[in-house]
PDB file of C-alpha atoms and ligand atoms in Angstrom:
ATOM      1  CA  MET A 900       0.000   0.000   0.000  1.00  0.00           C
ATOM      2  CA  ALA A 901       1.233   3.510  -0.778  1.00  0.00           C
ATOM      3  CA  ALA A 902       2.426   5.610   2.160  1.00  0.00           C
ATOM      4  CA  TYR A 903       0.503   8.807   2.798  1.00  0.00           C
ATOM      5  CA  GLN A 904       1.143  11.800   5.088  1.00  0.00           C
ATOM      6  CA  THR A 905      -2.483  12.509   5.958  1.00  0.00           C
ATOM      7  CA  LEU A 906      -4.170   9.117   5.523  1.00  0.00           C
ATOM      8  CA  ILE A 907      -3.742   5.556   6.693  1.00  0.00           C
ATOM      9  CA  VAL A 908      -4.874   3.040   4.103  1.00  0.00           C
ATOM     10  CA  GLU A 909      -5.388  -0.594   5.058  1.00  0.00           C
ATOM     11  CA  ALA A 910      -6.765  -3.824   3.627  1.00  0.00           C
ATOM     12  CA  PRO A 911      -8.142  -5.301   6.893  1.00  0.00           C
ATOM     13  CA  GLU A 912      -7.801  -9.089   6.986  1.00  0.00           C
ATOM     14  CA  ARG A 913     -11.144  -9.461   8.746  1.00  0.00           C
ATOM     15  CA  ALA A 914     -12.945  -7.704   5.887  1.00  0.00           C
ATOM     16  CA  PRO A 915     -11.967  -9.273   2.560  1.00  0.00           C
ATOM     17  CA  GLY A 916     -12.430  -6.956  -0.416  1.00  0.00           C
ATOM     18  CA  VAL A 917     -12.549  -3.799   1.691  1.00  0.00           C
ATOM     19  CA  ALA A 918     -10.192  -0.806   1.500  1.00  0.00           C
ATOM     20  CA  LEU A 919     -10.188   1.155   4.759  1.00  0.00           C
ATOM     21  CA  ILE A 920      -9.111   4.790   4.381  1.00  0.00           C
ATOM     22  CA  ARG A 921      -8.578   6.626   7.633  1.00  0.00           C
ATOM     23  CA  LEU A 922      -8.181  10.423   7.660  1.00  0.00           C
ATOM     24  CA  ASN A 923      -5.158  11.079   9.827  1.00  0.00           C
ATOM     25  CA  ARG A 924      -4.434  14.682  10.814  1.00  0.00           C
ATOM     26  CA  PRO A 925      -5.021  14.282  14.569  1.00  0.00           C
ATOM     27  CA  GLU A 926      -3.427  17.657  15.319  1.00  0.00           C
ATOM     28  CA  ALA A 927      -6.230  19.389  13.389  1.00  0.00           C
ATOM     29  CA  LEU A 928      -9.169  17.002  14.036  1.00  0.00           C
ATOM     30  CA  ASN A 929      -8.716  15.772  10.461  1.00  0.00           C
ATOM     31  CA  ALA A 930      -9.438  19.209   8.977  1.00  0.00           C
ATOM     32  CA  LEU A 931      -9.434  18.905   5.207  1.00  0.00           C
ATOM     33  CA  ASN A 932      -6.511  20.712   3.622  1.00  0.00           C
ATOM     34  CA  THR A 933      -5.188  20.637   0.076  1.00  0.00           C
ATOM     35  CA  ALA A 934      -2.670  17.890   0.886  1.00  0.00           C
ATOM     36  CA  LEU A 935      -5.277  15.613   2.488  1.00  0.00           C
ATOM     37  CA  LEU A 936      -7.754  16.038  -0.347  1.00  0.00           C
ATOM     38  CA  ALA A 937      -5.047  15.328  -2.943  1.00  0.00           C
ATOM     39  CA  GLU A 938      -4.048  12.167  -1.080  1.00  0.00           C
ATOM     40  CA  LEU A 939      -7.672  11.146  -0.716  1.00  0.00           C
ATOM     41  CA  ALA A 940      -8.105  11.462  -4.484  1.00  0.00           C
ATOM     42  CA  GLU A 941      -5.007   9.293  -4.948  1.00  0.00           C
ATOM     43  CA  ALA A 942      -6.152   6.637  -2.447  1.00  0.00           C
ATOM     44  CA  LEU A 943      -9.619   6.461  -4.011  1.00  0.00           C
ATOM     45  CA  ALA A 944      -8.130   6.112  -7.493  1.00  0.00           C
ATOM     46  CA  ALA A 945      -5.920   3.262  -6.214  1.00  0.00           C
ATOM     47  CA  ALA A 946      -8.909   1.501  -4.600  1.00  0.00           C
ATOM     48  CA  GLU A 947     -10.935   2.004  -7.767  1.00  0.00           C
ATOM     49  CA  ALA A 948      -8.178   0.457  -9.891  1.00  0.00           C
ATOM     50  CA  ASP A 949      -7.713  -2.553  -7.584  1.00  0.00           C
ATOM     51  CA  ASP A 950      -9.890  -5.506  -8.628  1.00  0.00           C
ATOM     52  CA  GLN A 951      -9.551  -6.954  -5.126  1.00  0.00           C
ATOM     53  CA  VAL A 952     -11.458  -3.988  -3.669  1.00  0.00           C
ATOM     54  CA  GLY A 953     -15.241  -4.178  -3.748  1.00  0.00           C
ATOM     55  CA  CYS A 954     -16.108  -1.562  -1.125  1.00  0.00           C
ATOM     56  CA  ILE A 955     -14.342   1.414   0.443  1.00  0.00           C
ATOM     57  CA  VAL A 956     -14.737   2.600   4.032  1.00  0.00           C
ATOM     58  CA  LEU A 957     -13.780   6.182   4.837  1.00  0.00           C
ATOM     59  CA  THR A 958     -13.336   7.011   8.499  1.00  0.00           C
ATOM     60  CA  GLY A 959     -11.562   9.342  10.925  1.00  0.00           C
ATOM     61  CA  SER A 960     -10.681   9.070  14.600  1.00  0.00           C
ATOM     62  CA  ALA A 961     -12.821   8.523  17.687  1.00  0.00           C
ATOM     63  CA  LYS A 962     -12.891  12.312  18.209  1.00  0.00           C
ATOM     64  CA  ALA A 963     -13.450  13.503  14.665  1.00  0.00           C
ATOM     65  CA  PHE A 964     -14.374  12.191  11.256  1.00  0.00           C
ATOM     66  CA  ALA A 965     -13.295  15.656  10.074  1.00  0.00           C
ATOM     67  CA  ALA A 966     -13.861  19.060  11.694  1.00  0.00           C
ATOM     68  CA  GLY A 967     -14.283  20.785   8.350  1.00  0.00           C
ATOM     69  CA  ALA A 968     -12.146  22.476   5.783  1.00  0.00           C
ATOM     70  CA  ASP A 969      -8.834  23.665   7.219  1.00  0.00           C
ATOM     71  CA  ILE A 970      -9.682  27.147   8.438  1.00  0.00           C
ATOM     72  CA  LYS A 971      -6.026  28.045   9.010  1.00  0.00           C
ATOM     73  CA  GLU A 972      -5.145  27.196   5.408  1.00  0.00           C
ATOM     74  CA  MET A 973      -8.100  29.191   4.045  1.00  0.00           C
ATOM     75  CA  SER A 974      -8.277  32.225   6.284  1.00  0.00           C
ATOM     76  CA  ASP A 975      -5.993  34.555   4.261  1.00  0.00           C
ATOM     77  CA  LYS A 976      -7.042  33.479   0.796  1.00  0.00           C
ATOM     78  CA  THR A 977      -8.428  35.990  -1.677  1.00  0.00           C
ATOM     79  CA  TYR A 978     -11.357  35.414  -3.973  1.00  0.00           C
ATOM     80  CA  ALA A 979      -8.969  35.143  -6.929  1.00  0.00           C
ATOM     81  CA  GLN A 980      -6.908  32.468  -5.166  1.00  0.00           C
ATOM     82  CA  MET A 981      -9.960  30.455  -4.148  1.00  0.00           C
ATOM     83  CA  PHE A 982     -11.384  30.683  -7.653  1.00  0.00           C
ATOM     84  CA  LYS A 983      -8.146  29.850  -9.496  1.00  0.00           C
ATOM     85  CA  ALA A 984      -7.315  26.887  -7.258  1.00  0.00           C
ATOM     86  CA  ASP A 985     -10.966  25.768  -7.406  1.00  0.00           C
ATOM     87  CA  PHE A 986     -10.433  25.174  -3.720  1.00  0.00           C
ATOM     88  CA  PHE A 987     -11.416  21.699  -2.518  1.00  0.00           C
ATOM     89  CA  THR A 988     -13.166  20.786  -5.747  1.00  0.00           C
ATOM     90  CA  ALA A 989     -10.551  18.276  -6.955  1.00  0.00           C
ATOM     91  CA  GLY A 990     -10.726  16.195  -3.775  1.00  0.00           C
ATOM     92  CA  ALA A 991     -14.498  16.376  -3.695  1.00  0.00           C
ATOM     93  CA  ARG A 992     -14.772  15.297  -7.331  1.00  0.00           C
ATOM     94  CA  ALA A 993     -12.678  12.208  -6.596  1.00  0.00           C
ATOM     95  CA  VAL A 994     -15.301  11.068  -4.086  1.00  0.00           C
ATOM     96  CA  GLU A 995     -18.200  11.953  -6.382  1.00  0.00           C
ATOM     97  CA  ARG A 996     -16.620  10.177  -9.367  1.00  0.00           C
ATOM     98  CA  CYS A 997     -15.738   6.918  -7.582  1.00  0.00           C
ATOM     99  CA  ARG A 998     -17.781   4.032  -9.036  1.00  0.00           C
ATOM    100  CA  LYS A 999     -17.195   1.681  -6.113  1.00  0.00           C
ATOM    101  CA  PRO A1000     -19.360   2.118  -3.013  1.00  0.00           C
ATOM    102  CA  ILE A1001     -17.940   4.299  -0.262  1.00  0.00           C
ATOM    103  CA  ILE A1002     -19.264   4.044   3.302  1.00  0.00           C
ATOM    104  CA  ALA A1003     -18.513   6.923   5.672  1.00  0.00           C
ATOM    105  CA  ALA A1004     -17.975   5.560   9.203  1.00  0.00           C
ATOM    106  CA  VAL A1005     -18.436   8.645  11.348  1.00  0.00           C
ATOM    107  CA  ALA A1006     -17.442   8.973  15.007  1.00  0.00           C
ATOM    108  CA  GLY A1007     -17.141  12.337  16.736  1.00  0.00           C
ATOM    109  CA  TYR A1008     -17.275  15.575  14.756  1.00  0.00           C
ATOM    110  CA  ALA A1009     -18.348  15.672  11.118  1.00  0.00           C
ATOM    111  CA  LEU A1010     -18.547  19.411  10.643  1.00  0.00           C
ATOM    112  CA  GLY A1011     -18.525  21.713   7.626  1.00  0.00           C
ATOM    113  CA  GLY A1012     -16.460  20.057   4.901  1.00  0.00           C
ATOM    114  CA  GLY A1013     -16.351  16.928   7.106  1.00  0.00           C
ATOM    115  CA  CYS A1014     -20.130  16.630   7.045  1.00  0.00           C
ATOM    116  CA  GLU A1015     -20.069  17.402   3.322  1.00  0.00           C
ATOM    117  CA  LEU A1016     -17.448  14.714   2.709  1.00  0.00           C
ATOM    118  CA  ALA A1017     -19.543  12.170   4.620  1.00  0.00           C
ATOM    119  CA  MET A1018     -22.609  13.167   2.578  1.00  0.00           C
ATOM    120  CA  MET A1019     -20.695  12.619  -0.695  1.00  0.00           C
ATOM    121  CA  CYS A1020     -20.221   8.987   0.316  1.00  0.00           C
ATOM    122  CA  ASP A1021     -22.895   6.427  -0.558  1.00  0.00           C
ATOM    123  CA  MET A1022     -24.072   5.922   2.996  1.00  0.00           C
ATOM    124  CA  ILE A1023     -23.203   7.213   6.425  1.00  0.00           C
ATOM    125  CA  ILE A1024     -22.988   4.837   9.356  1.00  0.00           C
ATOM    126  CA  ALA A1025     -22.478   6.636  12.634  1.00  0.00           C
ATOM    127  CA  ALA A1026     -21.181   5.990  16.119  1.00  0.00           C
ATOM    128  CA  ASP A1027     -23.430   7.159  18.937  1.00  0.00           C
ATOM    129  CA  SER A1028     -20.748   9.817  19.533  1.00  0.00           C
ATOM    130  CA  ALA A1029     -21.208  11.389  16.091  1.00  0.00           C
ATOM    131  CA  LYS A1030     -22.031  15.069  15.740  1.00  0.00           C
ATOM    132  CA  PHE A1031     -22.962  16.525  12.382  1.00  0.00           C
ATOM    133  CA  GLY A1032     -23.094  20.195  11.512  1.00  0.00           C
ATOM    134  CA  GLN A1033     -22.566  22.908   8.925  1.00  0.00           C
ATOM    135  CA  PRO A1034     -21.121  25.676  11.126  1.00  0.00           C
ATOM    136  CA  GLU A1035     -19.743  27.817   8.258  1.00  0.00           C
ATOM    137  CA  ILE A1036     -22.230  30.564   9.162  1.00  0.00           C
ATOM    138  CA  ASN A1037     -20.183  31.133  12.352  1.00  0.00           C
ATOM    139  CA  LEU A1038     -17.173  31.923  10.147  1.00  0.00           C
ATOM    140  CA  GLY A1039     -19.090  34.353   7.964  1.00  0.00           C
ATOM    141  CA  VAL A1040     -19.185  31.962   5.007  1.00  0.00           C
ATOM    142  CA  ALA A1041     -21.324  29.145   3.591  1.00  0.00           C
ATOM    143  CA  PRO A1042     -20.739  25.443   2.975  1.00  0.00           C
ATOM    144  CA  GLY A1043     -18.544  25.103  -0.120  1.00  0.00           C
ATOM    145  CA  ILE A1044     -18.520  21.453  -1.158  1.00  0.00           C
ATOM    146  CA  GLY A1045     -22.189  20.610  -1.450  1.00  0.00           C
ATOM    147  CA  GLY A1046     -23.587  21.089   2.063  1.00  0.00           C
ATOM    148  CA  THR A1047     -26.484  23.357   1.196  1.00  0.00           C
ATOM    149  CA  GLN A1048     -27.587  21.028  -1.588  1.00  0.00           C
ATOM    150  CA  ARG A1049     -26.999  17.568  -0.136  1.00  0.00           C
ATOM    151  CA  LEU A1050     -28.135  18.275   3.428  1.00  0.00           C
ATOM    152  CA  THR A1051     -31.365  19.765   2.078  1.00  0.00           C
ATOM    153  CA  ARG A1052     -32.033  16.731  -0.098  1.00  0.00           C
ATOM    154  CA  PHE A1053     -31.254  14.327   2.753  1.00  0.00           C
ATOM    155  CA  VAL A1054     -33.009  15.943   5.745  1.00  0.00           C
ATOM    156  CA  GLY A1055     -35.447  18.371   4.079  1.00  0.00           C
ATOM    157  CA  LYS A1056     -35.581  22.154   3.866  1.00  0.00           C
ATOM    158  CA  SER A1057     -36.646  23.088   7.377  1.00  0.00           C
ATOM    159  CA  LYS A1058     -33.976  21.079   9.188  1.00  0.00           C
ATOM    160  CA  ALA A1059     -31.304  22.028   6.627  1.00  0.00           C
ATOM    161  CA  MET A1060     -32.117  25.726   7.126  1.00  0.00           C
ATOM    162  CA  ASP A1061     -32.069  25.219  10.900  1.00  0.00           C
ATOM    163  CA  MET A1062     -28.636  23.537  10.759  1.00  0.00           C
ATOM    164  CA  ILE A1063     -27.071  25.886   8.205  1.00  0.00           C
ATOM    165  CA  LEU A1064     -28.438  29.204   9.510  1.00  0.00           C
ATOM    166  CA  THR A1065     -27.796  28.516  13.206  1.00  0.00           C
ATOM    167  CA  GLY A1066     -24.664  26.380  12.760  1.00  0.00           C
ATOM    168  CA  ARG A1067     -25.932  23.970  15.428  1.00  0.00           C
ATOM    169  CA  MET A1068     -24.843  20.343  15.630  1.00  0.00           C
ATOM    170  CA  MET A1069     -27.065  17.278  15.239  1.00  0.00           C
ATOM    171  CA  ASP A1070     -26.326  14.188  17.317  1.00  0.00           C
ATOM    172  CA  ALA A1071     -26.372  10.626  15.991  1.00  0.00           C
ATOM    173  CA  ALA A1072     -29.945   9.907  17.130  1.00  0.00           C
ATOM    174  CA  GLU A1073     -31.300  13.020  15.387  1.00  0.00           C
ATOM    175  CA  ALA A1074     -29.216  12.241  12.295  1.00  0.00           C
ATOM    176  CA  GLU A1075     -30.679   8.731  12.117  1.00  0.00           C
ATOM    177  CA  ARG A1076     -34.215  10.045  12.675  1.00  0.00           C
ATOM    178  CA  SER A1077     -33.704  12.596   9.925  1.00  0.00           C
ATOM    179  CA  GLY A1078     -32.441  10.094   7.353  1.00  0.00           C
ATOM    180  CA  LEU A1079     -28.902  11.487   7.241  1.00  0.00           C
ATOM    181  CA  VAL A1080     -27.380   8.236   8.529  1.00  0.00           C
ATOM    182  CA  SER A1081     -28.468   4.684   7.831  1.00  0.00           C
ATOM    183  CA  ARG A1082     -27.476   3.057  11.139  1.00  0.00           C
ATOM    184  CA  VAL A1083     -25.965   3.966  14.510  1.00  0.00           C
ATOM    185  CA  PHE A1084     -23.653   1.736  16.583  1.00  0.00           C
ATOM    186  CA  PRO A1085     -21.916   2.170  19.947  1.00  0.00           C
ATOM    187  CA  ALA A1086     -18.651   4.033  19.299  1.00  0.00           C
ATOM    188  CA  ASP A1087     -16.309   1.232  20.340  1.00  0.00           C
ATOM    189  CA  GLY A1088     -17.902  -1.223  17.894  1.00  0.00           C
ATOM    190  CA  LEU A1089     -18.298   1.140  14.932  1.00  0.00           C
ATOM    191  CA  ILE A1090     -15.396   0.038  12.753  1.00  0.00           C
ATOM    192  CA  ASP A1091     -16.052  -3.684  13.198  1.00  0.00           C
ATOM    193  CA  GLU A1092     -19.724  -3.219  12.346  1.00  0.00           C
ATOM    194  CA  VAL A1093     -18.964  -1.089   9.299  1.00  0.00           C
ATOM    195  CA  LEU A1094     -16.255  -3.458   8.060  1.00  0.00           C
ATOM    196  CA  ALA A1095     -18.719  -6.357   8.295  1.00  0.00           C
ATOM    197  CA  ILE A1096     -21.266  -4.391   6.236  1.00  0.00           C
ATOM    198  CA  ALA A1097     -18.576  -3.399   3.712  1.00  0.00           C
ATOM    199  CA  ALA A1098     -17.344  -7.008   3.409  1.00  0.00           C
ATOM    200  CA  LYS A1099     -20.903  -8.116   2.691  1.00  0.00           C
ATOM    201  CA  ILE A1100     -21.125  -5.575  -0.149  1.00  0.00           C
ATOM    202  CA  ALA A1101     -17.655  -6.558  -1.414  1.00  0.00           C
ATOM    203  CA  ALA A1102     -18.803 -10.193  -1.723  1.00  0.00           C
ATOM    204  CA  GLN A1103     -21.619  -9.242  -4.134  1.00  0.00           C
ATOM    205  CA  SER A1104     -21.229  -8.990  -7.897  1.00  0.00           C
ATOM    206  CA  PRO A1105     -19.133  -5.850  -8.468  1.00  0.00           C
ATOM    207  CA  LEU A1106     -21.054  -5.234 -11.680  1.00  0.00           C
ATOM    208  CA  ALA A1107     -24.418  -5.336  -9.923  1.00  0.00           C
ATOM    209  CA  VAL A1108     -23.056  -3.199  -7.068  1.00  0.00           C
ATOM    210  CA  ALA A1109     -21.775  -0.528  -9.486  1.00  0.00           C
ATOM    211  CA  MET A1110     -25.062  -0.434 -11.397  1.00  0.00           C
ATOM    212  CA  ASN A1111     -27.153  -0.289  -8.215  1.00  0.00           C
ATOM    213  CA  LYS A1112     -24.991   2.584  -6.958  1.00  0.00           C
ATOM    214  CA  GLU A1113     -25.428   4.435 -10.242  1.00  0.00           C
ATOM    215  CA  LEU A1114     -29.195   3.949 -10.076  1.00  0.00           C
ATOM    216  CA  VAL A1115     -29.636   5.226  -6.518  1.00  0.00           C
ATOM    217  CA  GLN A1116     -27.432   8.217  -7.354  1.00  0.00           C
ATOM    218  CA  ALA A1117     -29.629   8.901 -10.388  1.00  0.00           C
ATOM    219  CA  ALA A1118     -32.603   9.283  -8.051  1.00  0.00           C
ATOM    220  CA  TYR A1119     -30.996  12.518  -6.846  1.00  0.00           C
ATOM    221  CA  GLU A1120     -30.146  13.817 -10.300  1.00  0.00           C
ATOM    222  CA  THR A1121     -33.131  13.150 -12.488  1.00  0.00           C
ATOM    223  CA  THR A1122     -36.922  12.905 -12.792  1.00  0.00           C
ATOM    224  CA  LEU A1123     -38.860   9.823 -11.641  1.00  0.00           C
ATOM    225  CA  THR A1124     -39.777   8.839 -15.206  1.00  0.00           C
ATOM    226  CA  THR A1125     -36.191   9.106 -16.451  1.00  0.00           C
ATOM    227  CA  GLY A1126     -34.819   7.359 -13.365  1.00  0.00           C
ATOM    228  CA  VAL A1127     -37.262   4.459 -13.684  1.00  0.00           C
ATOM    229  CA  ALA A1128     -36.441   4.153 -17.411  1.00  0.00           C
ATOM    230  CA  LEU A1129     -32.721   4.027 -16.594  1.00  0.00           C
ATOM    231  CA  GLU A1130     -33.407   1.407 -13.930  1.00  0.00           C
ATOM    232  CA  ARG A1131     -35.272  -0.767 -16.438  1.00  0.00           C
ATOM    233  CA  ARG A1132     -32.388  -0.512 -18.930  1.00  0.00           C
ATOM    234  CA  LEU A1133     -29.744  -1.423 -16.368  1.00  0.00           C
ATOM    235  CA  PHE A1134     -31.908  -4.187 -14.871  1.00  0.00           C
ATOM    236  CA  HIS A1135     -32.250  -5.770 -18.321  1.00  0.00           C
ATOM    237  CA  SER A1136     -28.551  -5.260 -19.068  1.00  0.00           C
ATOM    238  CA  LEU A1137     -27.530  -7.152 -15.915  1.00  0.00           C
ATOM    239  CA  PHE A1138     -28.762 -10.302 -17.680  1.00  0.00           C
ATOM    240  CA  ALA A1139     -25.717  -9.998 -19.967  1.00  0.00           C
ATOM    241  CA  PHE A1140     -23.373 -10.930 -17.117  1.00  0.00           C
ATOM    242  CA  ASP A1141     -22.274 -14.319 -15.783  1.00  0.00           C
ATOM    243  CA  ASP A1142     -22.965 -12.979 -12.274  1.00  0.00           C
ATOM    244  CA  GLN A1143     -26.714 -12.899 -12.954  1.00  0.00           C
ATOM    245  CA  LYS A1144     -26.627 -16.535 -14.093  1.00  0.00           C
ATOM    246  CA  GLU A1145     -24.576 -17.476 -11.029  1.00  0.00           C
ATOM    247  CA  GLY A1146     -26.747 -15.517  -8.573  1.00  0.00           C
ATOM    248  CA  MET A1147     -29.996 -17.034  -9.816  1.00  0.00           C
ATOM    249  CA  ALA A1148     -28.546 -20.564 -10.239  1.00  0.00           C
ATOM    250  CA  ALA A1149     -27.231 -20.419  -6.669  1.00  0.00           C
ATOM    251  CA  PHE A1150     -30.700 -19.470  -5.401  1.00  0.00           C
ATOM    252  CA  VAL A1151     -32.340 -22.356  -7.279  1.00  0.00           C
ATOM    253  CA  GLU A1152     -29.637 -24.811  -6.131  1.00  0.00           C
ATOM    254  CA  LYS A1153     -29.886 -23.566  -2.526  1.00  0.00           C
ATOM    255  CA  ARG A1154     -26.201 -22.623  -2.253  1.00  0.00           C
ATOM    256  CA  LYS A1155     -24.182 -19.418  -1.830  1.00  0.00           C
ATOM    257  CA  PRO A1156     -23.283 -17.648  -5.077  1.00  0.00           C
ATOM    258  CA  THR A1157     -19.665 -17.042  -6.083  1.00  0.00           C
ATOM    259  CA  PHE A1158     -19.551 -13.887  -8.139  1.00  0.00           C
ATOM    260  CA  THR A1159     -16.663 -13.320 -10.548  1.00  0.00           C
ATOM    261  CA  GLY A1160     -17.376  -9.835 -11.846  1.00  0.00           C
ATOM    262  CA  THR A1161     -17.873 -11.131 -15.355  1.00  0.00           C
TER     263      THR A1161
HETATM  264  N1  LIG B 571      -9.447  23.860  10.601  1.00  0.00           N
HETATM  265  C1  LIG B 571      -8.237  23.955  11.129  1.00  0.00           C
HETATM  266  N2  LIG B 571      -7.922  23.549  12.374  1.00  0.00           N
HETATM  267  C2  LIG B 571      -8.896  22.990  13.098  1.00  0.00           C
HETATM  268  C3  LIG B 571     -10.207  22.850  12.600  1.00  0.00           C
HETATM  269  C4  LIG B 571     -10.480  23.305  11.277  1.00  0.00           C
HETATM  270  N3  LIG B 571     -11.670  23.177  10.711  1.00  0.00           N
HETATM  271  N4  LIG B 571     -10.981  22.282  13.562  1.00  0.00           N
HETATM  272  C5  LIG B 571     -10.179  22.057  14.622  1.00  0.00           C
HETATM  273  N5  LIG B 571      -8.920  22.492  14.335  1.00  0.00           N
HETATM  274  C6  LIG B 571      -7.748  22.456  15.215  1.00  0.00           C
HETATM  275  C7  LIG B 571      -7.857  23.496  16.303  1.00  0.00           C
HETATM  276  O1  LIG B 571      -7.452  24.754  15.815  1.00  0.00           O
HETATM  277  C8  LIG B 571      -6.923  22.927  17.346  1.00  0.00           C
HETATM  278  O2  LIG B 571      -5.595  23.189  16.945  1.00  0.00           O
HETATM  279  P1  LIG B 571      -4.563  23.864  18.026  1.00  0.00           P
HETATM  280  O3  LIG B 571      -4.456  22.800  19.094  1.00  0.00           O
HETATM  281  O4  LIG B 571      -3.334  24.020  17.205  1.00  0.00           O
HETATM  282  O5  LIG B 571      -5.204  25.094  18.498  1.00  0.00           O
HETATM  283  C9  LIG B 571      -7.145  21.413  17.217  1.00  0.00           C
HETATM  284  O6  LIG B 571      -7.717  21.216  15.897  1.00  0.00           O
HETATM  285  C10 LIG B 571      -8.130  20.866  18.233  1.00  0.00           C
HETATM  286  O7  LIG B 571      -9.313  21.633  18.152  1.00  0.00           O
HETATM  287  P2  LIG B 571     -10.010  22.340  19.427  1.00  0.00           P
HETATM  288  O8  LIG B 571      -8.990  22.685  20.429  1.00  0.00           O
HETATM  289  O9  LIG B 571     -10.877  23.429  18.898  1.00  0.00           O
HETATM  290  O10 LIG B 571     -10.882  21.101  19.948  1.00  0.00           O
HETATM  291  P3  LIG B 571     -12.221  21.209  20.801  1.00  0.00           P
HETATM  292  O11 LIG B 571     -12.508  19.808  21.248  1.00  0.00           O
HETATM  293  O12 LIG B 571     -12.151  22.274  21.813  1.00  0.00           O
HETATM  294  O13 LIG B 571     -13.362  21.655  19.745  1.00  0.00           O
HETATM  295  C11 LIG B 571     -14.523  21.603  17.622  1.00  0.00           C
HETATM  296  C12 LIG B 571     -13.712  20.819  18.658  1.00  0.00           C
HETATM  297  C13 LIG B 571     -15.883  22.005  18.190  1.00  0.00           C
HETATM  298  C14 LIG B 571     -14.748  20.665  16.410  1.00  0.00           C
HETATM  299  C15 LIG B 571     -13.750  22.862  17.191  1.00  0.00           C
HETATM  300  O14 LIG B 571     -12.410  22.470  16.851  1.00  0.00           O
HETATM  301  C16 LIG B 571     -14.322  23.588  16.004  1.00  0.00           C
HETATM  302  O15 LIG B 571     -15.305  24.283  16.136  1.00  0.00           O
HETATM  303  N6  LIG B 571     -13.686  23.440  14.803  1.00  0.00           N
HETATM  304  C17 LIG B 571     -14.071  24.149  13.628  1.00  0.00           C
HETATM  305  C18 LIG B 571     -15.350  23.591  13.004  1.00  0.00           C
HETATM  306  C19 LIG B 571     -15.739  24.397  11.774  1.00  0.00           C
HETATM  307  O16 LIG B 571     -16.011  25.565  11.847  1.00  0.00           O
HETATM  308  N7  LIG B 571     -15.764  23.730  10.574  1.00  0.00           N
HETATM  309  C20 LIG B 571     -16.122  24.349   9.345  1.00  0.00           C
HETATM  310  C21 LIG B 571     -14.899  24.768   8.582  1.00  0.00           C
HETATM  311  S1  LIG B 571     -15.255  25.725   7.126  1.00  0.00           S
HETATM  312  C22 LIG B 571     -15.680  24.614   5.948  1.00  0.00           C
HETATM  313  O17 LIG B 571     -15.706  23.415   6.175  1.00  0.00           O
HETATM  314  C23 LIG B 571     -16.017  25.191   4.585  1.00  0.00           C
HETATM  315  C24 LIG B 571     -16.490  24.233   3.572  1.00  0.00           C
HETATM  316  O18 LIG B 571     -17.637  23.866   3.521  1.00  0.00           O
HETATM  317  C25 LIG B 571     -15.623  23.749   2.486  1.00  0.00           C
END
């Protein structure tokens, strides 16, 4: 595995097919700076290119998934600098473009860009210690990598306005109630639980997983009629793969399928 300055990347033995990417800037509660986002793009590209990887888990520390964009790096920037560097966009695009599923395993703070990064992933699984928020208003700015758009789609307008205009945090129970996270686990068991879920996904047909991911994402990008038409096309097209034959044969023969990604 490549060595990174701001990330720890592992292939945990107990979770075959899973790449575990841990944000690792403990001195700054994993604040997202240019270096971290560039390394994250690199690590995601490596996981994407690795046929052994079927699911990616992105996590932080017990205290923070990520406490936002790095305020110290940004504070003196001018508009021209932010615009020319397209600040944070490259790292964010790497997450958005990834075709393999990414689970955000969130313990502690997921604030500002940290909350936005978690929301770019395909699902968020939280520890009971998780705290989500978009506190940019307290800094005199606004979310900059999708927070106003994704939070609103995920939790609805009223709660998104409440979070974004007051800058308040949401705990794990409220986040689960609001549909922001799919499941909540006690903090000390979070990684094991998430790795087990990721390994389950990694054991499925990678072709079916990629198409299912694309279809759920389409639900946020398109109309119902177009989304349902796309679903029908991809559903039919899955019958071109060996994995469909294997999956259905295994059901009929009452055995576990072995998918090959062909
Ligand atoms: N950027 C840079 N450094 C950060 C940081 C951030 N977003 N968040 C925390 N740190 C640093 C602190 O400065 C501190 O460093 P020093 O020890 O060198 O002073 C260290 O991490 C530990 O932080 P605290 O001492 O503040 O820890 P705490 O437990 O008292 O508080 C916290 C934790 C409530 C998360 C607090 O750190 C905090 O409010 N952080 C900022 C959260 C925030 O405003 N995020 C939004 C950033 S803007 C953004 O994300 C824009 C965008 O959409 C792209």
